[in-house]
Amino acid sequence: MQKTILIVEDEKPIREMVAFALGRAGYDLVEAADVQEAFERLAEKQPDLILLDWMLPGASGIEFARRIKRDELTKDVPIVMLTARGEEEDKVSGLEAGADDYVTKPFSPRELMARIKAVLRRVSPETESPVLDVAGLKLDQESYRVTAADESVDIGPTEFRLLAFFMKHPDRVFTRTQLLDRVWGQNAYVEERTVDVHILRLRKVLAPSGYDGLIQTVRGVGYRLSAQ
């Protein structure tokens, strides 16, 4: 399954160089020039790894790293810092902020690829299955299919994304706002009521197989997926 990497770097030549190298290596690259844009990209799709520049306009990469490591939904995304600051004290600061590795500018594409592969091997083994499975309800992220007790489920694209998100975070409650941000994206101008509509549709397509009960309403809070 193709890995997605988010690069947060304000220097366009560096982004272009990294994009070329990652493209040749078979990665899918998402770009952001500052912290605000980076959060927008995160809301649209959670990457498998973040390449993060230390010095960014508005807010530093260190601040960004600390914020995403405090967020339950993004705390496990690995970070490789990119910076011209090579002193030991600076490296320690980056690692303490949550970075998994550190590449000092100028760097070669070959070195960067080696660091990325090493970090991804540590946090995401190659044997990881693209199929999500909760109590016999299976969602294949590569073939875009959902089966319930081995029977195919006819599901729409929004319900597919919503179900995939829930299955990646079982037994955790999400508010309507969190679901809008994570499934629809922060740039989607839709009302919170939209979440309720798609929850109903998701339950409807799961009902014939008896899996609609997995999608639970937590009164006054939001929704969760749970087999309990």
PDB file of C-alpha atoms in Angstrom:
ATOM      1  CA  MET A   1       0.000   0.000   0.000  1.00  0.00           C
ATOM      2  CA  GLN A   2       1.433   3.369  -1.041  1.00  0.00           C
ATOM      3  CA  LYS A   3       2.677   5.440   1.881  1.00  0.00           C
ATOM      4  CA  THR A   4       1.694   9.094   2.169  1.00  0.00           C
ATOM      5  CA  ILE A   5       4.238  11.626   3.400  1.00  0.00           C
ATOM      6  CA  LEU A   6       3.439  15.195   4.414  1.00  0.00           C
ATOM      7  CA  ILE A   7       6.277  17.693   3.980  1.00  0.00           C
ATOM      8  CA  VAL A   8       5.967  20.948   5.909  1.00  0.00           C
ATOM      9  CA  GLU A   9       8.611  23.223   4.412  1.00  0.00           C
ATOM     10  CA  ASP A  10       8.409  26.909   3.407  1.00  0.00           C
ATOM     11  CA  GLU A  11      11.258  26.717   0.850  1.00  0.00           C
ATOM     12  CA  LYS A  12       9.756  25.664  -2.473  1.00  0.00           C
ATOM     13  CA  PRO A  13      13.049  24.376  -4.016  1.00  0.00           C
ATOM     14  CA  ILE A  14      13.450  21.938  -1.120  1.00  0.00           C
ATOM     15  CA  ARG A  15       9.832  20.772  -1.459  1.00  0.00           C
ATOM     16  CA  GLU A  16      10.360  20.211  -5.187  1.00  0.00           C
ATOM     17  CA  MET A  17      13.589  18.264  -4.612  1.00  0.00           C
ATOM     18  CA  VAL A  18      11.943  16.092  -1.965  1.00  0.00           C
ATOM     19  CA  ALA A  19       8.829  15.609  -4.128  1.00  0.00           C
ATOM     20  CA  PHE A  20      10.954  14.334  -7.004  1.00  0.00           C
ATOM     21  CA  ALA A  21      12.886  11.919  -4.788  1.00  0.00           C
ATOM     22  CA  LEU A  22       9.779  10.611  -3.018  1.00  0.00           C
ATOM     23  CA  GLY A  23       7.911  10.202  -6.299  1.00  0.00           C
ATOM     24  CA  ARG A  24      10.730   8.068  -7.727  1.00  0.00           C
ATOM     25  CA  ALA A  25      10.680   5.959  -4.558  1.00  0.00           C
ATOM     26  CA  GLY A  26       6.935   5.330  -4.904  1.00  0.00           C
ATOM     27  CA  TYR A  27       5.623   7.562  -2.118  1.00  0.00           C
ATOM     28  CA  ASP A  28       2.589   9.834  -2.309  1.00  0.00           C
ATOM     29  CA  LEU A  29       3.585  13.376  -1.259  1.00  0.00           C
ATOM     30  CA  VAL A  30       1.373  16.059   0.304  1.00  0.00           C
ATOM     31  CA  GLU A  31       2.865  19.555   0.653  1.00  0.00           C
ATOM     32  CA  ALA A  32       2.380  22.415   3.109  1.00  0.00           C
ATOM     33  CA  ALA A  33       4.301  25.706   3.316  1.00  0.00           C
ATOM     34  CA  ASP A  34       3.391  26.586   6.916  1.00  0.00           C
ATOM     35  CA  VAL A  35       1.765  25.216  10.065  1.00  0.00           C
ATOM     36  CA  GLN A  36      -1.756  26.382   9.226  1.00  0.00           C
ATOM     37  CA  GLU A  37      -1.660  24.667   5.842  1.00  0.00           C
ATOM     38  CA  ALA A  38      -0.160  21.582   7.467  1.00  0.00           C
ATOM     39  CA  PHE A  39      -3.140  21.243   9.817  1.00  0.00           C
ATOM     40  CA  GLU A  40      -5.475  21.561   6.825  1.00  0.00           C
ATOM     41  CA  ARG A  41      -3.643  18.753   5.037  1.00  0.00           C
ATOM     42  CA  LEU A  42      -3.751  16.613   8.202  1.00  0.00           C
ATOM     43  CA  ALA A  43      -7.524  17.046   8.417  1.00  0.00           C
ATOM     44  CA  GLU A  44      -7.925  15.882   4.827  1.00  0.00           C
ATOM     45  CA  LYS A  45      -5.771  12.768   5.190  1.00  0.00           C
ATOM     46  CA  GLN A  46      -3.532  11.472   7.946  1.00  0.00           C
ATOM     47  CA  PRO A  47      -0.065  10.769   6.517  1.00  0.00           C
ATOM     48  CA  ASP A  48       2.182   7.841   7.338  1.00  0.00           C
ATOM     49  CA  LEU A  49       5.078  10.203   8.114  1.00  0.00           C
ATOM     50  CA  ILE A  50       5.745  13.946   8.393  1.00  0.00           C
ATOM     51  CA  LEU A  51       8.878  15.701   7.128  1.00  0.00           C
ATOM     52  CA  LEU A  52       8.975  18.837   9.223  1.00  0.00           C
ATOM     53  CA  ASP A  53      11.132  21.925   8.839  1.00  0.00           C
ATOM     54  CA  TRP A  54      12.290  23.520  12.092  1.00  0.00           C
ATOM     55  CA  MET A  55      12.031  27.154  10.966  1.00  0.00           C
ATOM     56  CA  LEU A  56       8.589  27.981   9.551  1.00  0.00           C
ATOM     57  CA  PRO A  57       6.701  31.275   9.142  1.00  0.00           C
ATOM     58  CA  GLY A  58       4.144  31.984  11.850  1.00  0.00           C
ATOM     59  CA  ALA A  59       4.861  29.031  14.120  1.00  0.00           C
ATOM     60  CA  SER A  60       7.930  26.815  14.398  1.00  0.00           C
ATOM     61  CA  GLY A  61       8.141  23.166  13.485  1.00  0.00           C
ATOM     62  CA  ILE A  62       8.860  22.397  17.144  1.00  0.00           C
ATOM     63  CA  GLU A  63       5.519  23.956  18.158  1.00  0.00           C
ATOM     64  CA  PHE A  64       3.732  22.012  15.424  1.00  0.00           C
ATOM     65  CA  ALA A  65       5.347  18.743  16.536  1.00  0.00           C
ATOM     66  CA  ARG A  66       4.316  19.310  20.147  1.00  0.00           C
ATOM     67  CA  ARG A  67       0.720  20.037  19.128  1.00  0.00           C
ATOM     68  CA  ILE A  68       0.237  16.942  16.983  1.00  0.00           C
ATOM     69  CA  LYS A  69       1.880  14.744  19.621  1.00  0.00           C
ATOM     70  CA  ARG A  70      -0.675  16.012  22.148  1.00  0.00           C
ATOM     71  CA  ASP A  71      -3.545  15.106  19.796  1.00  0.00           C
ATOM     72  CA  GLU A  72      -4.800  11.565  20.361  1.00  0.00           C
ATOM     73  CA  LEU A  73      -5.530  11.144  16.647  1.00  0.00           C
ATOM     74  CA  THR A  74      -2.087  12.181  15.361  1.00  0.00           C
ATOM     75  CA  LYS A  75       0.279  11.367  18.238  1.00  0.00           C
ATOM     76  CA  ASP A  76       1.496   8.158  16.570  1.00  0.00           C
ATOM     77  CA  VAL A  77       2.421   9.759  13.220  1.00  0.00           C
ATOM     78  CA  PRO A  78       6.252   9.667  12.998  1.00  0.00           C
ATOM     79  CA  ILE A  79       8.157  12.907  12.389  1.00  0.00           C
ATOM     80  CA  VAL A  80      11.499  13.493  10.694  1.00  0.00           C
ATOM     81  CA  MET A  81      12.827  17.000  11.353  1.00  0.00           C
ATOM     82  CA  LEU A  82      14.529  18.930   8.544  1.00  0.00           C
ATOM     83  CA  THR A  83      16.748  21.791   9.678  1.00  0.00           C
ATOM     84  CA  ALA A  84      20.009  23.651   9.293  1.00  0.00           C
ATOM     85  CA  ARG A  85      20.458  23.598  13.079  1.00  0.00           C
ATOM     86  CA  GLY A  86      22.957  20.815  13.661  1.00  0.00           C
ATOM     87  CA  GLU A  87      24.044  21.423  17.261  1.00  0.00           C
ATOM     88  CA  GLU A  88      23.468  18.612  19.756  1.00  0.00           C
ATOM     89  CA  GLU A  89      21.242  20.770  21.954  1.00  0.00           C
ATOM     90  CA  ASP A  90      18.963  21.537  18.995  1.00  0.00           C
ATOM     91  CA  LYS A  91      18.766  17.869  18.045  1.00  0.00           C
ATOM     92  CA  VAL A  92      17.772  16.985  21.608  1.00  0.00           C
ATOM     93  CA  SER A  93      15.080  19.708  21.549  1.00  0.00           C
ATOM     94  CA  GLY A  94      13.627  18.263  18.355  1.00  0.00           C
ATOM     95  CA  LEU A  95      13.590  14.719  19.688  1.00  0.00           C
ATOM     96  CA  GLU A  96      12.045  15.830  22.983  1.00  0.00           C
ATOM     97  CA  ALA A  97       9.282  17.585  21.010  1.00  0.00           C
ATOM     98  CA  GLY A  98       8.342  14.231  19.478  1.00  0.00           C
ATOM     99  CA  ALA A  99      10.554  13.880  16.403  1.00  0.00           C
ATOM    100  CA  ASP A 100      11.603  10.322  15.533  1.00  0.00           C
ATOM    101  CA  ASP A 101      14.668  11.327  13.539  1.00  0.00           C
ATOM    102  CA  TYR A 102      16.647  14.369  12.473  1.00  0.00           C
ATOM    103  CA  VAL A 103      18.172  15.325   9.102  1.00  0.00           C
ATOM    104  CA  THR A 104      20.500  18.318   8.914  1.00  0.00           C
ATOM    105  CA  LYS A 105      20.476  20.569   5.831  1.00  0.00           C
ATOM    106  CA  PRO A 106      21.937  20.306   3.310  1.00  0.00           C
ATOM    107  CA  PHE A 107      21.060  16.657   2.893  1.00  0.00           C
ATOM    108  CA  SER A 108      21.113  14.287  -0.054  1.00  0.00           C
ATOM    109  CA  PRO A 109      17.935  12.628  -1.349  1.00  0.00           C
ATOM    110  CA  ARG A 110      19.615   9.268  -0.755  1.00  0.00           C
ATOM    111  CA  GLU A 111      20.186  10.026   2.927  1.00  0.00           C
ATOM    112  CA  LEU A 112      16.632  11.307   3.329  1.00  0.00           C
ATOM    113  CA  MET A 113      15.142   8.168   1.718  1.00  0.00           C
ATOM    114  CA  ALA A 114      17.210   5.964   4.028  1.00  0.00           C
ATOM    115  CA  ARG A 115      15.998   7.850   7.111  1.00  0.00           C
ATOM    116  CA  ILE A 116      12.362   7.707   5.957  1.00  0.00           C
ATOM    117  CA  LYS A 117      12.509   3.963   5.282  1.00  0.00           C
ATOM    118  CA  ALA A 118      14.157   3.304   8.646  1.00  0.00           C
ATOM    119  CA  VAL A 119      11.503   5.252  10.568  1.00  0.00           C
ATOM    120  CA  LEU A 120       8.623   3.645   8.656  1.00  0.00           C
ATOM    121  CA  ARG A 121      10.043   0.182   9.326  1.00  0.00           C
ATOM    122  CA  ARG A 122      10.089   0.913  13.038  1.00  0.00           C
ATOM    123  CA  VAL A 123       6.547   2.240  13.290  1.00  0.00           C
ATOM    124  CA  SER A 124       4.738   0.431  10.466  1.00  0.00           C
ATOM    125  CA  PRO A 125       5.919  -3.092   9.622  1.00  0.00           C
ATOM    126  CA  GLU A 126       5.677  -4.173   5.991  1.00  0.00           C
ATOM    127  CA  THR A 127       3.383  -7.007   7.060  1.00  0.00           C
ATOM    128  CA  GLU A 128       0.649  -4.579   8.132  1.00  0.00           C
ATOM    129  CA  SER A 129      -2.599  -5.584   6.452  1.00  0.00           C
ATOM    130  CA  PRO A 130      -4.664  -3.078   4.448  1.00  0.00           C
ATOM    131  CA  VAL A 131      -7.791  -4.906   5.637  1.00  0.00           C
ATOM    132  CA  LEU A 132      -9.497  -3.586   8.759  1.00  0.00           C
ATOM    133  CA  ASP A 133     -11.524  -6.154  10.703  1.00  0.00           C
ATOM    134  CA  VAL A 134     -13.904  -5.588  13.603  1.00  0.00           C
ATOM    135  CA  ALA A 135     -15.941  -8.599  14.722  1.00  0.00           C
ATOM    136  CA  GLY A 136     -16.180  -9.995  11.182  1.00  0.00           C
ATOM    137  CA  LEU A 137     -16.929  -6.653   9.517  1.00  0.00           C
ATOM    138  CA  LYS A 138     -14.069  -6.176   7.055  1.00  0.00           C
ATOM    139  CA  LEU A 139     -12.989  -3.097   5.109  1.00  0.00           C
ATOM    140  CA  ASP A 140     -10.323  -3.428   2.428  1.00  0.00           C
ATOM    141  CA  GLN A 141      -8.604  -0.063   1.953  1.00  0.00           C
ATOM    142  CA  GLU A 142      -6.953  -1.135  -1.299  1.00  0.00           C
ATOM    143  CA  SER A 143      -9.836  -2.767  -3.150  1.00  0.00           C
ATOM    144  CA  TYR A 144     -12.394  -0.359  -1.630  1.00  0.00           C
ATOM    145  CA  ARG A 145     -14.671  -3.212  -0.525  1.00  0.00           C
ATOM    146  CA  VAL A 146     -16.645  -3.875   2.630  1.00  0.00           C
ATOM    147  CA  THR A 147     -17.854  -7.317   3.648  1.00  0.00           C
ATOM    148  CA  ALA A 148     -19.988  -8.360   6.604  1.00  0.00           C
ATOM    149  CA  ALA A 149     -19.701 -12.029   7.540  1.00  0.00           C
ATOM    150  CA  ASP A 150     -18.203 -12.593   4.060  1.00  0.00           C
ATOM    151  CA  GLU A 151     -21.204 -10.948   2.354  1.00  0.00           C
ATOM    152  CA  SER A 152     -20.533  -7.879   0.205  1.00  0.00           C
ATOM    153  CA  VAL A 153     -21.878  -4.552   1.486  1.00  0.00           C
ATOM    154  CA  ASP A 154     -22.975  -1.898  -1.017  1.00  0.00           C
ATOM    155  CA  ILE A 155     -21.622   1.321   0.495  1.00  0.00           C
ATOM    156  CA  GLY A 156     -21.238   4.917  -0.695  1.00  0.00           C
ATOM    157  CA  PRO A 157     -17.904   6.806  -0.708  1.00  0.00           C
ATOM    158  CA  THR A 158     -18.656   9.023   2.310  1.00  0.00           C
ATOM    159  CA  GLU A 159     -19.958   6.106   4.356  1.00  0.00           C
ATOM    160  CA  PHE A 160     -16.844   4.131   3.356  1.00  0.00           C
ATOM    161  CA  ARG A 161     -14.546   6.894   4.654  1.00  0.00           C
ATOM    162  CA  LEU A 162     -16.616   7.258   7.817  1.00  0.00           C
ATOM    163  CA  LEU A 163     -16.552   3.512   8.491  1.00  0.00           C
ATOM    164  CA  ALA A 164     -12.808   3.313   7.769  1.00  0.00           C
ATOM    165  CA  PHE A 165     -12.152   6.118  10.249  1.00  0.00           C
ATOM    166  CA  PHE A 166     -14.234   4.421  12.947  1.00  0.00           C
ATOM    167  CA  MET A 167     -12.565   1.047  12.342  1.00  0.00           C
ATOM    168  CA  LYS A 168      -9.116   2.601  12.683  1.00  0.00           C
ATOM    169  CA  HIS A 169     -10.144   4.032  16.069  1.00  0.00           C
ATOM    170  CA  PRO A 170     -12.455   1.446  17.692  1.00  0.00           C
ATOM    171  CA  ASP A 171     -14.068   2.097  21.077  1.00  0.00           C
ATOM    172  CA  ARG A 172     -13.230   5.811  20.948  1.00  0.00           C
ATOM    173  CA  VAL A 173     -15.918   8.472  21.034  1.00  0.00           C
ATOM    174  CA  PHE A 174     -15.798  11.322  18.513  1.00  0.00           C
ATOM    175  CA  THR A 175     -17.855  14.492  18.471  1.00  0.00           C
ATOM    176  CA  ARG A 176     -19.597  15.605  15.290  1.00  0.00           C
ATOM    177  CA  THR A 177     -17.011  18.374  14.895  1.00  0.00           C
ATOM    178  CA  GLN A 178     -14.130  15.897  15.146  1.00  0.00           C
ATOM    179  CA  LEU A 179     -15.750  13.644  12.559  1.00  0.00           C
ATOM    180  CA  LEU A 180     -16.313  16.574  10.196  1.00  0.00           C
ATOM    181  CA  ASP A 181     -12.653  17.587  10.520  1.00  0.00           C
ATOM    182  CA  ARG A 182     -11.235  14.079  10.129  1.00  0.00           C
ATOM    183  CA  VAL A 183     -13.583  12.555   7.556  1.00  0.00           C
ATOM    184  CA  TRP A 184     -14.811  15.547   5.538  1.00  0.00           C
ATOM    185  CA  GLY A 185     -11.818  17.855   6.132  1.00  0.00           C
ATOM    186  CA  GLN A 186     -11.584  21.302   7.726  1.00  0.00           C
ATOM    187  CA  ASN A 187     -12.194  22.996   4.381  1.00  0.00           C
ATOM    188  CA  ALA A 188     -15.545  21.272   3.883  1.00  0.00           C
ATOM    189  CA  TYR A 189     -18.354  23.722   4.597  1.00  0.00           C
ATOM    190  CA  VAL A 190     -21.038  21.369   5.865  1.00  0.00           C
ATOM    191  CA  GLU A 191     -23.239  21.417   8.958  1.00  0.00           C
ATOM    192  CA  GLU A 192     -22.861  19.065  11.905  1.00  0.00           C
ATOM    193  CA  ARG A 193     -26.252  17.615  10.983  1.00  0.00           C
ATOM    194  CA  THR A 194     -24.526  16.123   7.939  1.00  0.00           C
ATOM    195  CA  VAL A 195     -22.745  13.684  10.261  1.00  0.00           C
ATOM    196  CA  ASP A 196     -26.069  12.431  11.641  1.00  0.00           C
ATOM    197  CA  VAL A 197     -27.406  11.869   8.112  1.00  0.00           C
ATOM    198  CA  HIS A 198     -24.402   9.770   7.091  1.00  0.00           C
ATOM    199  CA  ILE A 199     -24.430   7.836  10.366  1.00  0.00           C
ATOM    200  CA  LEU A 200     -28.030   6.856   9.555  1.00  0.00           C
ATOM    201  CA  ARG A 201     -26.995   5.820   6.033  1.00  0.00           C
ATOM    202  CA  LEU A 202     -24.084   3.802   7.377  1.00  0.00           C
ATOM    203  CA  ARG A 203     -26.331   1.984   9.842  1.00  0.00           C
ATOM    204  CA  LYS A 204     -28.835   1.314   7.056  1.00  0.00           C
ATOM    205  CA  VAL A 205     -26.291  -0.438   4.798  1.00  0.00           C
ATOM    206  CA  LEU A 206     -24.992  -2.469   7.762  1.00  0.00           C
ATOM    207  CA  ALA A 207     -28.452  -3.404   9.080  1.00  0.00           C
ATOM    208  CA  PRO A 208     -29.133  -6.413   6.778  1.00  0.00           C
ATOM    209  CA  SER A 209     -26.046  -8.160   8.169  1.00  0.00           C
ATOM    210  CA  GLY A 210     -26.768  -7.113  11.750  1.00  0.00           C
ATOM    211  CA  TYR A 211     -23.653  -4.946  12.079  1.00  0.00           C
ATOM    212  CA  ASP A 212     -25.505  -1.639  12.443  1.00  0.00           C
ATOM    213  CA  GLY A 213     -25.243  -2.019  16.216  1.00  0.00           C
ATOM    214  CA  LEU A 214     -21.485  -1.446  15.988  1.00  0.00           C
ATOM    215  CA  ILE A 215     -22.159   2.251  15.307  1.00  0.00           C
ATOM    216  CA  GLN A 216     -23.160   3.543  18.721  1.00  0.00           C
ATOM    217  CA  THR A 217     -24.550   6.914  19.789  1.00  0.00           C
ATOM    218  CA  VAL A 218     -23.050   8.375  22.943  1.00  0.00           C
ATOM    219  CA  ARG A 219     -25.742  10.752  24.136  1.00  0.00           C
ATOM    220  CA  GLY A 220     -24.600  14.337  24.483  1.00  0.00           C
ATOM    221  CA  VAL A 221     -21.166  13.585  23.005  1.00  0.00           C
ATOM    222  CA  GLY A 222     -21.127  11.924  19.587  1.00  0.00           C
ATOM    223  CA  TYR A 223     -20.504   8.497  18.073  1.00  0.00           C
ATOM    224  CA  ARG A 224     -18.204   5.506  18.348  1.00  0.00           C
ATOM    225  CA  LEU A 225     -17.693   2.088  16.782  1.00  0.00           C
ATOM    226  CA  SER A 226     -17.556  -0.726  19.281  1.00  0.00           C
ATOM    227  CA  ALA A 227     -18.138  -4.479  19.268  1.00  0.00           C
ATOM    228  CA  GLN A 228     -18.922  -4.391  22.976  1.00  0.00           C
TER     229      GLN A 228
END
